[in-house]
XYZ file of C-alpha atoms in Angstrom:
590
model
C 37.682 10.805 38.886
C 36.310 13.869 39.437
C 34.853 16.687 36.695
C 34.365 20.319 37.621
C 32.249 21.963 34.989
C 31.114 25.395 35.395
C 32.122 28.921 36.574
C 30.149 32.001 37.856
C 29.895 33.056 33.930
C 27.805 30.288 33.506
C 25.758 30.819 36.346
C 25.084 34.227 35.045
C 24.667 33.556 31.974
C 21.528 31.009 33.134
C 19.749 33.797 34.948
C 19.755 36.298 32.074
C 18.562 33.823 30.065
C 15.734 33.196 32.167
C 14.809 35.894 33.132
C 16.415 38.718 31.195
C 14.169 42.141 31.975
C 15.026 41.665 35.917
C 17.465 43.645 37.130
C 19.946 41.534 39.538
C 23.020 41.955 41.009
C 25.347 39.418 39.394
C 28.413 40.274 41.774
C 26.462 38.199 44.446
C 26.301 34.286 43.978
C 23.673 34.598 47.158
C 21.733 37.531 45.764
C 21.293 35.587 42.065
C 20.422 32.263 43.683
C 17.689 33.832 46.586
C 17.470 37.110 46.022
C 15.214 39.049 43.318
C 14.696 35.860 41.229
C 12.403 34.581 43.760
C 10.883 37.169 45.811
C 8.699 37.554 43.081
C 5.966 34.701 41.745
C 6.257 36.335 38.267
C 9.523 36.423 37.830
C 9.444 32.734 39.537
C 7.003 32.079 36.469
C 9.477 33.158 33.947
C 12.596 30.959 35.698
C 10.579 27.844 34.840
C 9.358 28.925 31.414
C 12.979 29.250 30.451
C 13.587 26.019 31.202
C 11.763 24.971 28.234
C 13.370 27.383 25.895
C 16.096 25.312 25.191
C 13.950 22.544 23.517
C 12.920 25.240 20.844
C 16.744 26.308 20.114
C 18.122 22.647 18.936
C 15.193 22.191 16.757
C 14.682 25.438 15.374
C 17.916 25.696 14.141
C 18.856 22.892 11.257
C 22.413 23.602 11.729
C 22.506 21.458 14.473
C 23.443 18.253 14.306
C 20.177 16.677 14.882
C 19.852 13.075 15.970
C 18.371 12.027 13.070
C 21.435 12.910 10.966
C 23.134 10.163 13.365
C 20.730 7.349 13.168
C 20.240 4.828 10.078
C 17.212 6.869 8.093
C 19.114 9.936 6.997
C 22.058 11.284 5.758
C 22.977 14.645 5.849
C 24.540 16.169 2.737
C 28.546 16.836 2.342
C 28.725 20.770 2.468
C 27.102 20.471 5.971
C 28.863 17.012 7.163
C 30.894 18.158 9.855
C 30.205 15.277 12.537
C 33.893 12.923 12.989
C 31.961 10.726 14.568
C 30.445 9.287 11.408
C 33.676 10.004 9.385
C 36.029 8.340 11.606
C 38.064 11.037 13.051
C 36.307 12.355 16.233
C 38.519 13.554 19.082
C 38.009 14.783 22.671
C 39.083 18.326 21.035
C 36.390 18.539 18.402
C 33.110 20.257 20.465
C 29.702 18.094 19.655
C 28.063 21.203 21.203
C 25.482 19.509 23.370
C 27.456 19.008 26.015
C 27.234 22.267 28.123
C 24.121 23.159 26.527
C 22.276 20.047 28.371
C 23.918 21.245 31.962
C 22.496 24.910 31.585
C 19.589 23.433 31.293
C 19.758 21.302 34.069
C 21.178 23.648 36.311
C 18.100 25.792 35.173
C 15.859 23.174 36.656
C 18.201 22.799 39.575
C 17.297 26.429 40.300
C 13.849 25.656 40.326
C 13.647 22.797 42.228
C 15.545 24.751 45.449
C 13.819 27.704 45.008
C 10.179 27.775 43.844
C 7.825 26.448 46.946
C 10.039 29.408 49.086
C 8.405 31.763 46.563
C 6.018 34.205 48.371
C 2.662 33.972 48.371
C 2.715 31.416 45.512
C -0.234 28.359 45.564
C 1.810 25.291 46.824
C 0.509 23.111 44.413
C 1.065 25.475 41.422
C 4.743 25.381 43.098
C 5.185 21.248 43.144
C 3.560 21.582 39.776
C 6.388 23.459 38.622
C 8.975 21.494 40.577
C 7.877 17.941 39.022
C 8.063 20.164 35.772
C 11.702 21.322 36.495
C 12.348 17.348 37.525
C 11.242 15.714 34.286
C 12.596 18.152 31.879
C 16.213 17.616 33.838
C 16.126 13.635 33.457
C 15.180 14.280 30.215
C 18.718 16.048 29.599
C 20.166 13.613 31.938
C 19.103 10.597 30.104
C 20.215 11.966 26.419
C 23.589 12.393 28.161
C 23.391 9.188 29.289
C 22.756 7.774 26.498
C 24.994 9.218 24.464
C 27.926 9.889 26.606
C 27.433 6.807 29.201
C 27.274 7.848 32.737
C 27.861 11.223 34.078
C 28.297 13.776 37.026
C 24.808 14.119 38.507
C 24.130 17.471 40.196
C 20.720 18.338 41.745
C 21.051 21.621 43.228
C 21.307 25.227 42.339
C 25.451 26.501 42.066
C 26.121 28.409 44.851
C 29.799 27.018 45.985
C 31.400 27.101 42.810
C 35.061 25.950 43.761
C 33.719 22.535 44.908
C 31.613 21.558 42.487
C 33.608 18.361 41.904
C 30.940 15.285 41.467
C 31.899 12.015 40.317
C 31.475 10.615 37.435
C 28.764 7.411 37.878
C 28.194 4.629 35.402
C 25.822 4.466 32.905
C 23.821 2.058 35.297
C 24.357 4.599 38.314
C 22.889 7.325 35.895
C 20.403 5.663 35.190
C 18.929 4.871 38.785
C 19.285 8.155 39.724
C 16.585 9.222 36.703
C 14.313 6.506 37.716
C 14.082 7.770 41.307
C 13.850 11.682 40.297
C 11.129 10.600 38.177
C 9.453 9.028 40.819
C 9.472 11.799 42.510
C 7.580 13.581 40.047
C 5.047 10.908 39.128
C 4.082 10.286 42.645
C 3.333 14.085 43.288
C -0.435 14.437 42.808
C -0.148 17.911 42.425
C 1.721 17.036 38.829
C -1.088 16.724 36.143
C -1.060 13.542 34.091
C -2.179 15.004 30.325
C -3.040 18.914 30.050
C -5.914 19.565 27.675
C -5.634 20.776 24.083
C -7.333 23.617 24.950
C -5.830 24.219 28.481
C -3.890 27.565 28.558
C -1.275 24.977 30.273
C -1.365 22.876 27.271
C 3.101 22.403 26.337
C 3.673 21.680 29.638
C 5.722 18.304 30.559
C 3.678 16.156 32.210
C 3.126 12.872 34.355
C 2.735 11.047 30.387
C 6.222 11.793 29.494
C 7.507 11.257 33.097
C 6.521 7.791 32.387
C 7.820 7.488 28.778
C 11.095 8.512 30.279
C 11.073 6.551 33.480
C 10.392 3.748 31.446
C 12.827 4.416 28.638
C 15.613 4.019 31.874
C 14.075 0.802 32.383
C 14.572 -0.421 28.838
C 18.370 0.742 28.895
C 18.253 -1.479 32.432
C 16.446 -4.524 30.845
C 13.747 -4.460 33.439
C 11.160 -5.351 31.142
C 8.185 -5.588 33.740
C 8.649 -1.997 35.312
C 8.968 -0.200 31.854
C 5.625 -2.306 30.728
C 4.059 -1.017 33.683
C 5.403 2.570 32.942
C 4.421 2.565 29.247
C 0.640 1.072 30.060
C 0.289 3.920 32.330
C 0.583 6.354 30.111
C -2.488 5.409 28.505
C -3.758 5.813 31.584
C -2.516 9.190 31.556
C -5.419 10.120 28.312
C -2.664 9.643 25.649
C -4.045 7.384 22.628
C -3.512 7.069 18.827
C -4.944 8.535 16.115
C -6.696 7.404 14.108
C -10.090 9.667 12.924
C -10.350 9.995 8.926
C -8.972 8.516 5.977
C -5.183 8.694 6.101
C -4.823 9.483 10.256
C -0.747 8.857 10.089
C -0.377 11.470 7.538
C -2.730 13.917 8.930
C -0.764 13.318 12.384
C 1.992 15.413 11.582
C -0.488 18.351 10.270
C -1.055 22.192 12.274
C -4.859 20.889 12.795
C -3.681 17.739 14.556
C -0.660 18.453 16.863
C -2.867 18.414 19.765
C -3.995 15.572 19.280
C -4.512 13.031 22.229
C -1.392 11.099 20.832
C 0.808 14.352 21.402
C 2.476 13.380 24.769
C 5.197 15.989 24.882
C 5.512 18.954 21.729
C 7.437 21.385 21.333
C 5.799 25.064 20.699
C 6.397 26.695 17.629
C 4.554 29.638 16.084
C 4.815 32.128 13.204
C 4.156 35.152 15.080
C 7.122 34.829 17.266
C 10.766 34.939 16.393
C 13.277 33.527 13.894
C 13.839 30.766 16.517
C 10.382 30.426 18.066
C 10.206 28.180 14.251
C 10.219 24.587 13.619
C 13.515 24.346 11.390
C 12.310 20.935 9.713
C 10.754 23.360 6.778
C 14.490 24.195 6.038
C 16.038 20.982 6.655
C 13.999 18.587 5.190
C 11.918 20.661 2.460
C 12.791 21.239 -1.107
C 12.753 24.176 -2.860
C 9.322 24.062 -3.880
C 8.288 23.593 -0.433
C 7.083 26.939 1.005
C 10.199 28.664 2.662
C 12.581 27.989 -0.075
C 14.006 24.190 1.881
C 17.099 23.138 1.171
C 16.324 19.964 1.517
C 20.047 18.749 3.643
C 18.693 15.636 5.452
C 17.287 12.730 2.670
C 16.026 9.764 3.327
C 18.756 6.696 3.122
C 18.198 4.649 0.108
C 18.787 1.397 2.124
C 16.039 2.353 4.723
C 13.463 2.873 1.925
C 14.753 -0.626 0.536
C 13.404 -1.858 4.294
C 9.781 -1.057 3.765
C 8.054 -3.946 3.151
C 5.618 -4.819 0.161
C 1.501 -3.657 0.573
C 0.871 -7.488 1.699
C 3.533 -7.329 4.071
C 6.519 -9.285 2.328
C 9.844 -8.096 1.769
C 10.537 -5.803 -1.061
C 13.210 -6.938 -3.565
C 14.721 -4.653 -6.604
C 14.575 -7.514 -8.932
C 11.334 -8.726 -8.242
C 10.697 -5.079 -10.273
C 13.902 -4.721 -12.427
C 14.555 -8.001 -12.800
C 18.717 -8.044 -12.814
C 18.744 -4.483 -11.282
C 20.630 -6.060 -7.721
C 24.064 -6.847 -10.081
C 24.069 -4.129 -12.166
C 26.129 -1.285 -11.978
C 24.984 1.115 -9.489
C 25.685 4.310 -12.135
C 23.940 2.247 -14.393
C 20.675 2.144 -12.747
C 20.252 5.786 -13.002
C 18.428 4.641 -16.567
C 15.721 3.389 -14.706
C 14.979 6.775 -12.760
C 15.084 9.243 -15.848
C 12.174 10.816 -16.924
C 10.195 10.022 -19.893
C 10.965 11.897 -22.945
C 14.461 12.799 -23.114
C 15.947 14.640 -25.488
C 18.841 13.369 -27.234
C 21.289 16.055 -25.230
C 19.495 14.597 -22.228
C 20.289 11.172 -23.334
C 24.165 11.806 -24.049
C 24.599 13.340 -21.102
C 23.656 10.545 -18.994
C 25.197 8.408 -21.123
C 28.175 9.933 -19.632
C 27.542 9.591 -16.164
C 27.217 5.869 -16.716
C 23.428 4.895 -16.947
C 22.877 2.100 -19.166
C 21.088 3.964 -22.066
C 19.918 0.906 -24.066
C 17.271 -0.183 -21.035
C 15.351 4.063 -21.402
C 11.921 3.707 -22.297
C 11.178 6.644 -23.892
C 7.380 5.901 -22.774
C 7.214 3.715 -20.085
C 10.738 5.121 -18.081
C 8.438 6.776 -15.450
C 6.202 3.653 -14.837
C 8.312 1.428 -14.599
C 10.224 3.059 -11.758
C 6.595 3.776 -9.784
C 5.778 0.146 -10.054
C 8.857 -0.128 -7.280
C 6.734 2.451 -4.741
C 2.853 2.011 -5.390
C 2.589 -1.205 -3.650
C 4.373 -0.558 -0.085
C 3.729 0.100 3.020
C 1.598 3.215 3.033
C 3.834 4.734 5.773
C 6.804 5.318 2.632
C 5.259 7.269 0.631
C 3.097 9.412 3.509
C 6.502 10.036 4.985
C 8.807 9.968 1.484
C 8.663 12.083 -1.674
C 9.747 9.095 -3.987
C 10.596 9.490 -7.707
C 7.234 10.304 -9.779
C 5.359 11.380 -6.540
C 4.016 14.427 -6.083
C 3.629 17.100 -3.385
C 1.360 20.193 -2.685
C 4.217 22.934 -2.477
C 4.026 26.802 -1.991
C 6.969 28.452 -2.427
C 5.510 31.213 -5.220
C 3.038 32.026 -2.835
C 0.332 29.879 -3.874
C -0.770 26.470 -3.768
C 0.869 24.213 -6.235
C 1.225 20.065 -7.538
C 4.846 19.786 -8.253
C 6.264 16.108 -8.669
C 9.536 14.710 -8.248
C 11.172 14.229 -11.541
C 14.844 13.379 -12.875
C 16.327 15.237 -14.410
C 14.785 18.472 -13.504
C 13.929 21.068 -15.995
C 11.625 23.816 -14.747
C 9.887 24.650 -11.537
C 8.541 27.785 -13.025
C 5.685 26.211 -15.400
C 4.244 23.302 -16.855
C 5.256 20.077 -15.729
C 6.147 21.634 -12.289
C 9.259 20.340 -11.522
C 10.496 19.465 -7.749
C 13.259 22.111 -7.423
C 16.238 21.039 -5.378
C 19.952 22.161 -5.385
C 21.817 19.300 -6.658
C 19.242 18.832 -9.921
C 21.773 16.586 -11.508
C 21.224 14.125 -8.386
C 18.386 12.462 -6.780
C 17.354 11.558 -3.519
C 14.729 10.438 -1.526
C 13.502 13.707 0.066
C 11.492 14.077 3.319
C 7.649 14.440 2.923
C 6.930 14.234 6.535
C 7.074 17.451 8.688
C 7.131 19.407 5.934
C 3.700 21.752 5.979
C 2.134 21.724 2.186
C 0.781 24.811 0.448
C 1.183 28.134 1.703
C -0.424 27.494 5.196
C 1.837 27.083 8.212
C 4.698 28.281 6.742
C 6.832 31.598 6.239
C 8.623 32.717 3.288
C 12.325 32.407 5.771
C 11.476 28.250 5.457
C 9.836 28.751 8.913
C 7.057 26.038 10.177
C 4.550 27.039 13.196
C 4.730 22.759 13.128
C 4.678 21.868 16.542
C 7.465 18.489 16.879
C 5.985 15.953 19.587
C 9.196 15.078 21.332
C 6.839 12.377 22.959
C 3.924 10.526 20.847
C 1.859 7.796 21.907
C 2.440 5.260 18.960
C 6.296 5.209 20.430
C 4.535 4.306 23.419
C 3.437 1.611 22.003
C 6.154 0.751 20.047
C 8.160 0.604 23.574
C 5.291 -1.842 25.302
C 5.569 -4.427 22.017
C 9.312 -4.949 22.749
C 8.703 -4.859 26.535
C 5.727 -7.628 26.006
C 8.819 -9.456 23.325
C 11.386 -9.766 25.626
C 9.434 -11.636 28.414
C 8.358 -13.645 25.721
C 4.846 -12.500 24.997
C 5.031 -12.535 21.641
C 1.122 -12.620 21.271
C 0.744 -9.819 22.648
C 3.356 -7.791 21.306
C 1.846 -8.769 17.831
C -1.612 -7.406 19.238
C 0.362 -4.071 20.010
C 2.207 -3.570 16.711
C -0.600 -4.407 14.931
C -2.849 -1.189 16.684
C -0.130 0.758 14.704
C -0.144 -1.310 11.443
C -4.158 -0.977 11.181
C -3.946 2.215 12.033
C -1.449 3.320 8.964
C -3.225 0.805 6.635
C -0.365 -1.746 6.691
C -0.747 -5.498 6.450
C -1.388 -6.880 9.667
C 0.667 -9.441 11.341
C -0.256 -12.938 11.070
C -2.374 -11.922 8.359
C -0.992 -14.297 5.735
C 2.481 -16.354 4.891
C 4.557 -13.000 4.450
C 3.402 -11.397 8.095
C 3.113 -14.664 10.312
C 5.768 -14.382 12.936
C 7.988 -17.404 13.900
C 9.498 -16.950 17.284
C 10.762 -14.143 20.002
C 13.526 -13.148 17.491
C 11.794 -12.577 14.137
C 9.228 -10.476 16.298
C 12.387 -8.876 17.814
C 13.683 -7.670 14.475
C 9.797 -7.310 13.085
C 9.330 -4.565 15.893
C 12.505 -2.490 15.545
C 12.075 -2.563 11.747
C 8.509 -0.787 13.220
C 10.362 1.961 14.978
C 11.791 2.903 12.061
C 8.763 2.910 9.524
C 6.916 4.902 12.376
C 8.954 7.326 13.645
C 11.114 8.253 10.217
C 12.364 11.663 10.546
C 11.457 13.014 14.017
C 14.592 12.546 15.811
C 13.666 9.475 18.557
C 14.624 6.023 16.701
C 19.162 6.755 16.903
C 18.282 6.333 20.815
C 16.680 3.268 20.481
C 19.718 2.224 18.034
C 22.001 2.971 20.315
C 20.231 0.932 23.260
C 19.320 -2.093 20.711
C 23.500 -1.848 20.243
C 22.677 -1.992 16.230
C 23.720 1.443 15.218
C 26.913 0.563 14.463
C 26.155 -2.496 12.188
C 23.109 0.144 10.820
C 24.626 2.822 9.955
C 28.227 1.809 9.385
C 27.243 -1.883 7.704
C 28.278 -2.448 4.581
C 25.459 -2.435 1.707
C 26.151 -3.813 -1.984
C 29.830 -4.175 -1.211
C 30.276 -0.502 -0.009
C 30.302 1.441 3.535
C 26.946 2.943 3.808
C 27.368 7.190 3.281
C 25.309 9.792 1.784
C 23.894 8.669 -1.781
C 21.621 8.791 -4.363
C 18.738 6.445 -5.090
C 20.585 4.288 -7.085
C 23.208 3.967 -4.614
C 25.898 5.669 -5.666
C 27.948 7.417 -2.769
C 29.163 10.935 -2.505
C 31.093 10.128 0.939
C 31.367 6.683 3.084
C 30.563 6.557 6.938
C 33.896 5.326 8.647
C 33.701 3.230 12.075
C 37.105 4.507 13.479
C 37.852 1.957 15.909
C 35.677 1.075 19.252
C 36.416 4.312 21.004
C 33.372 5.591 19.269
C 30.854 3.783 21.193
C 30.603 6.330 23.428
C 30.846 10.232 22.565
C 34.106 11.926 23.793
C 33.571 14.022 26.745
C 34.878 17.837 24.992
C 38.292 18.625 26.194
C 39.544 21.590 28.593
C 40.119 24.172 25.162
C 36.374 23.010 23.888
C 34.884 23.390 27.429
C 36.507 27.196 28.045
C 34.641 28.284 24.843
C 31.078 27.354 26.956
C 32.321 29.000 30.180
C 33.339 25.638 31.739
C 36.453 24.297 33.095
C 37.980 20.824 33.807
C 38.589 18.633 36.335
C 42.385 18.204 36.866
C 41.779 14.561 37.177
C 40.257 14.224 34.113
């Protein structure tokens, strides 16, 4: 089978977004390709730099459909749930909209990779820089459609003949391969930096780190344990390491003053002084209200996935070990146990109503009793998690102000300092990390100048502890996860009873549960689901009796997830009608 994607308005369409203030004659495929574009080593400069424009787009803009929405940490709320693959009713005719947005970017690089060591007068090894540049940031779209479409049509070169541009298909395995050796490529070009310095002028730049993060990523999907080991230890070789300077370095991680850091593999730019869309969109997404910019606070934190972080000394948290009784109650009637102390009595009718069991309120005690269930966890929940009682530094009257997180609201505007939200009759477990605090860092528009690592080291590790697991060096994946557990303040493993591992498989699900503690809410762990082959079980399982969905803390649900039959393991490629809206066309065959 054969798949013919784009026409000349796509290839135009690439080179004004490149390079928009040269003038070109876009009646000539040969003039576009080799002509003005790069006859000049400035405008040659600006064809690469576009390629990393598109990076900025999908996160700037939280009406995306980010992965993180798709993976088992967060829900997205109902009046922006528009994704059939989680409701059951996806169809080759409803667009996912990354498909053609992933091949202008690869043709992008394709037009790099022909073109830029022709450019006149241009250093050679500033041009293979640029080239192993152009190389990684195409497997990098290459291996997120492989992932989530499984196997694809690989082109390498610029368009130029149009009317046969009819590649096969490959496998997922095929795809695969073909990263691996582009990659190689790259990493064995010495001209192709390893690490750029925080204070290099170069500094956002891929590099030879996230070459290898990728490369071995492919080798994960492939289940050749040895060569992604090999990949993910060189890194570190690369300069990339954790964290871990002060007294809370995980929190202070995913601050302005850290994000370049020597963890920071692979960020993505974002400043104030820019554009709308030069702006991290997490601010929006995953703030409240009362976080500066006015959040709107659309992705929340699964209450199933908090239930997963483990007790302070490293054993496994249970409701009723709190609340004794709380696991067969009612799930409307544990709202009681989240209410606020001092109700008044229309307070206390009204929630009457909406089911919580009234007769276990403590007028004095309701709020402390509910923080008993958070204070003694895993430090990483509440340093990434605005939990009930909790507080947060917010700015969104244009100073620096304590609000806390309490049900149900009442005022934002004085005295107690409410967290603001729009549903105020509902509560969720709201995103601290990623969100800036205060007035610093953000913009009134719910705009962040929050750089987002794509790449980080601690996934590096994470990656090289299941690598070390599944060749069944299990001591030594303990010594790896347990860089990151010291490092966050966590119980170590084989500490005590509650943290001693048994065998390859507890470590197996020990580590992935570790993914998901570390690297809550920044879009990489629904990959890693998807490879582990858990995400359906995850995200479509069945907790307390019910599909999973969107819900509040207590676990009531607003809308299920629905499975929709095994067709969904794979994303449907967008049909001929979805295509001709990005400028593309179909394959006959297909």
């Amino acid at each position: 089978m054969k798949y013919k994607f784009f026409n000349i308005a796509l290839l135009a369409a690439g080179a004004i977004s490149m390079a928009s203030c040269v003038d070109m004659d876009l009646e000539s495929k040969s003039d576009l390709s080799s002509g003005s574009i790069w006859s000049d080593e400035n405008t040659a400069q600006a064809v690469i730099t576009g390629c990393y424009n598109a990076f900025r787009g999908v996160w700037a803009d939280c009406g995306n459909n980010w992965p993180e929405n798709m993976g088992s940490q967060i829900d997205r709320e109902p009046s922006r749930f528009t994704v059939g693959l989680l409701r059951g009713t996806q169809t080759p005719s409803e667009d996912w909209g990354n498909w053609a947005m992933y091949y202008h970017q690869i043709f992008d690089c394709n037009s790099v990779i022909d073109h830029m060591a022709n450019v006149p007068n241009i250093d050679p090894k500033l041009a293979s820089q640029y080239i192993s540049e152009a190389r990684v940031i195409r497997c990098y779209n290459y291996y997120i459609m492989n992932v989530e479409y499984g196997g694809l049509p690989w082109y390498e070169h610029e368009l130029v003949d149009i009317d046969n541009l009819n590649e096969p298909r490959g496998t997922r395995e095929e795809t695969f391969r073909k990263i691996i050796a582009d990659l190689t490529l790259a990493i064995e070009n010495p001209d192709f930096p390893g690490k750029f310095s925080a204070g290099s002028s170069d500094y956002g730049r891929v590099n030879k780190g996230m070459a290898y993060m990728l490369r071995g990523f492919s080798y994960m999907w492939l289940k050749e344990w040895s060569n992604a080991e090999a990949d993910f230890r060189s890194v570190g070789d690369c300069g990339f390491k954790l964290y871990t300077a002060g007294e809370k370095p995980f929190k202070d991680l995913f601050t302005v003053a850290q994000e370049r850091c020597d963890e920071m593999i692979f960020s993505i730019q974002y400043d104030l002084a820019s554009s709308f869309w030069n702006q991290n969109g997490y601010q929006r997404s995953y703030g409240t209200r009362s976080a500066r910019g006015w959040g709107w606070a659309n992705y929340v934190a699964n209450p199933y996935f908090i239930d997963s972080f483990e007790n302070a000394d490293g054993s496994k948290f249970n409701w009723d070990d709190v609340i004794p009784g709380y696991s067969t109650m009612e799930k409307k009637a544990r709202r009681v146990f989240f209410l606020r102390d001092g109700l008044t009595d229309a307070e206390k009718e009204y929630q009457a109503e909406q089911g919580a069991d009234m007769a276990q309120y403590l007028p004095d005690g309701n709020e402390a009793r509910i923080r008993k269930a958070y204070d003694n966890r895993d430090p990483r929940l509440e340093m990434s998690v605005i939990t009930p009682y909790a507080q947060f530094i917010g700015g969104n009257d244009g100073v620096n102000r304590t609000y806390t997180l309490r049900f149900p609201f009442r005022t934002d505007k004085k005295k107690p300092w409410d967290i603001k939200y729009d549903k105020s009759d509902q509560l969720f477990y709201f995103v601290r990390k990623n969100v800036t605090e205060g007035i610093a860092n953000a913009n009134h528009l719910g705009g962040s100048e929050l750089d987002h690592p794509l790449f980080r080291y601690a996934e590096t590790l994470l990656c090289l502890a299941e690598c070390l697991n599944e060749q069944g060096d299990v001591k030594g994946a303990v010594e790896v996860i347990n860089q990151i557990r010291k490092r966050c303040g966590a119980q170590l493993l084989n500490s005590n009873a509650a943290t001693t591992v048994a065998d390859q498989d507890d470590m197996r699900k020990r580590i992935r549960n570790e993914f998901k503690w570390e690297l809550f809410a920044e879009n990489e762990v629904y990959w890693h689901e998807l490879r582990w082959d858990t995400w359906k079980d995850d995200k479509f399982g069945m907790y307390e009796g019910e599909p999973n969905g969107w819900m509040q803390v207590w676990g009531t649900r607003d809308y299920y997830y629905n499975w929709g039959g095994d067709h969904y393991k794979l994303y449907p490629i967008p049909q001929e009608e979805i295509l001709k809206n990005h400028n593309l066309v179909q394959n006959p065959g297909w």
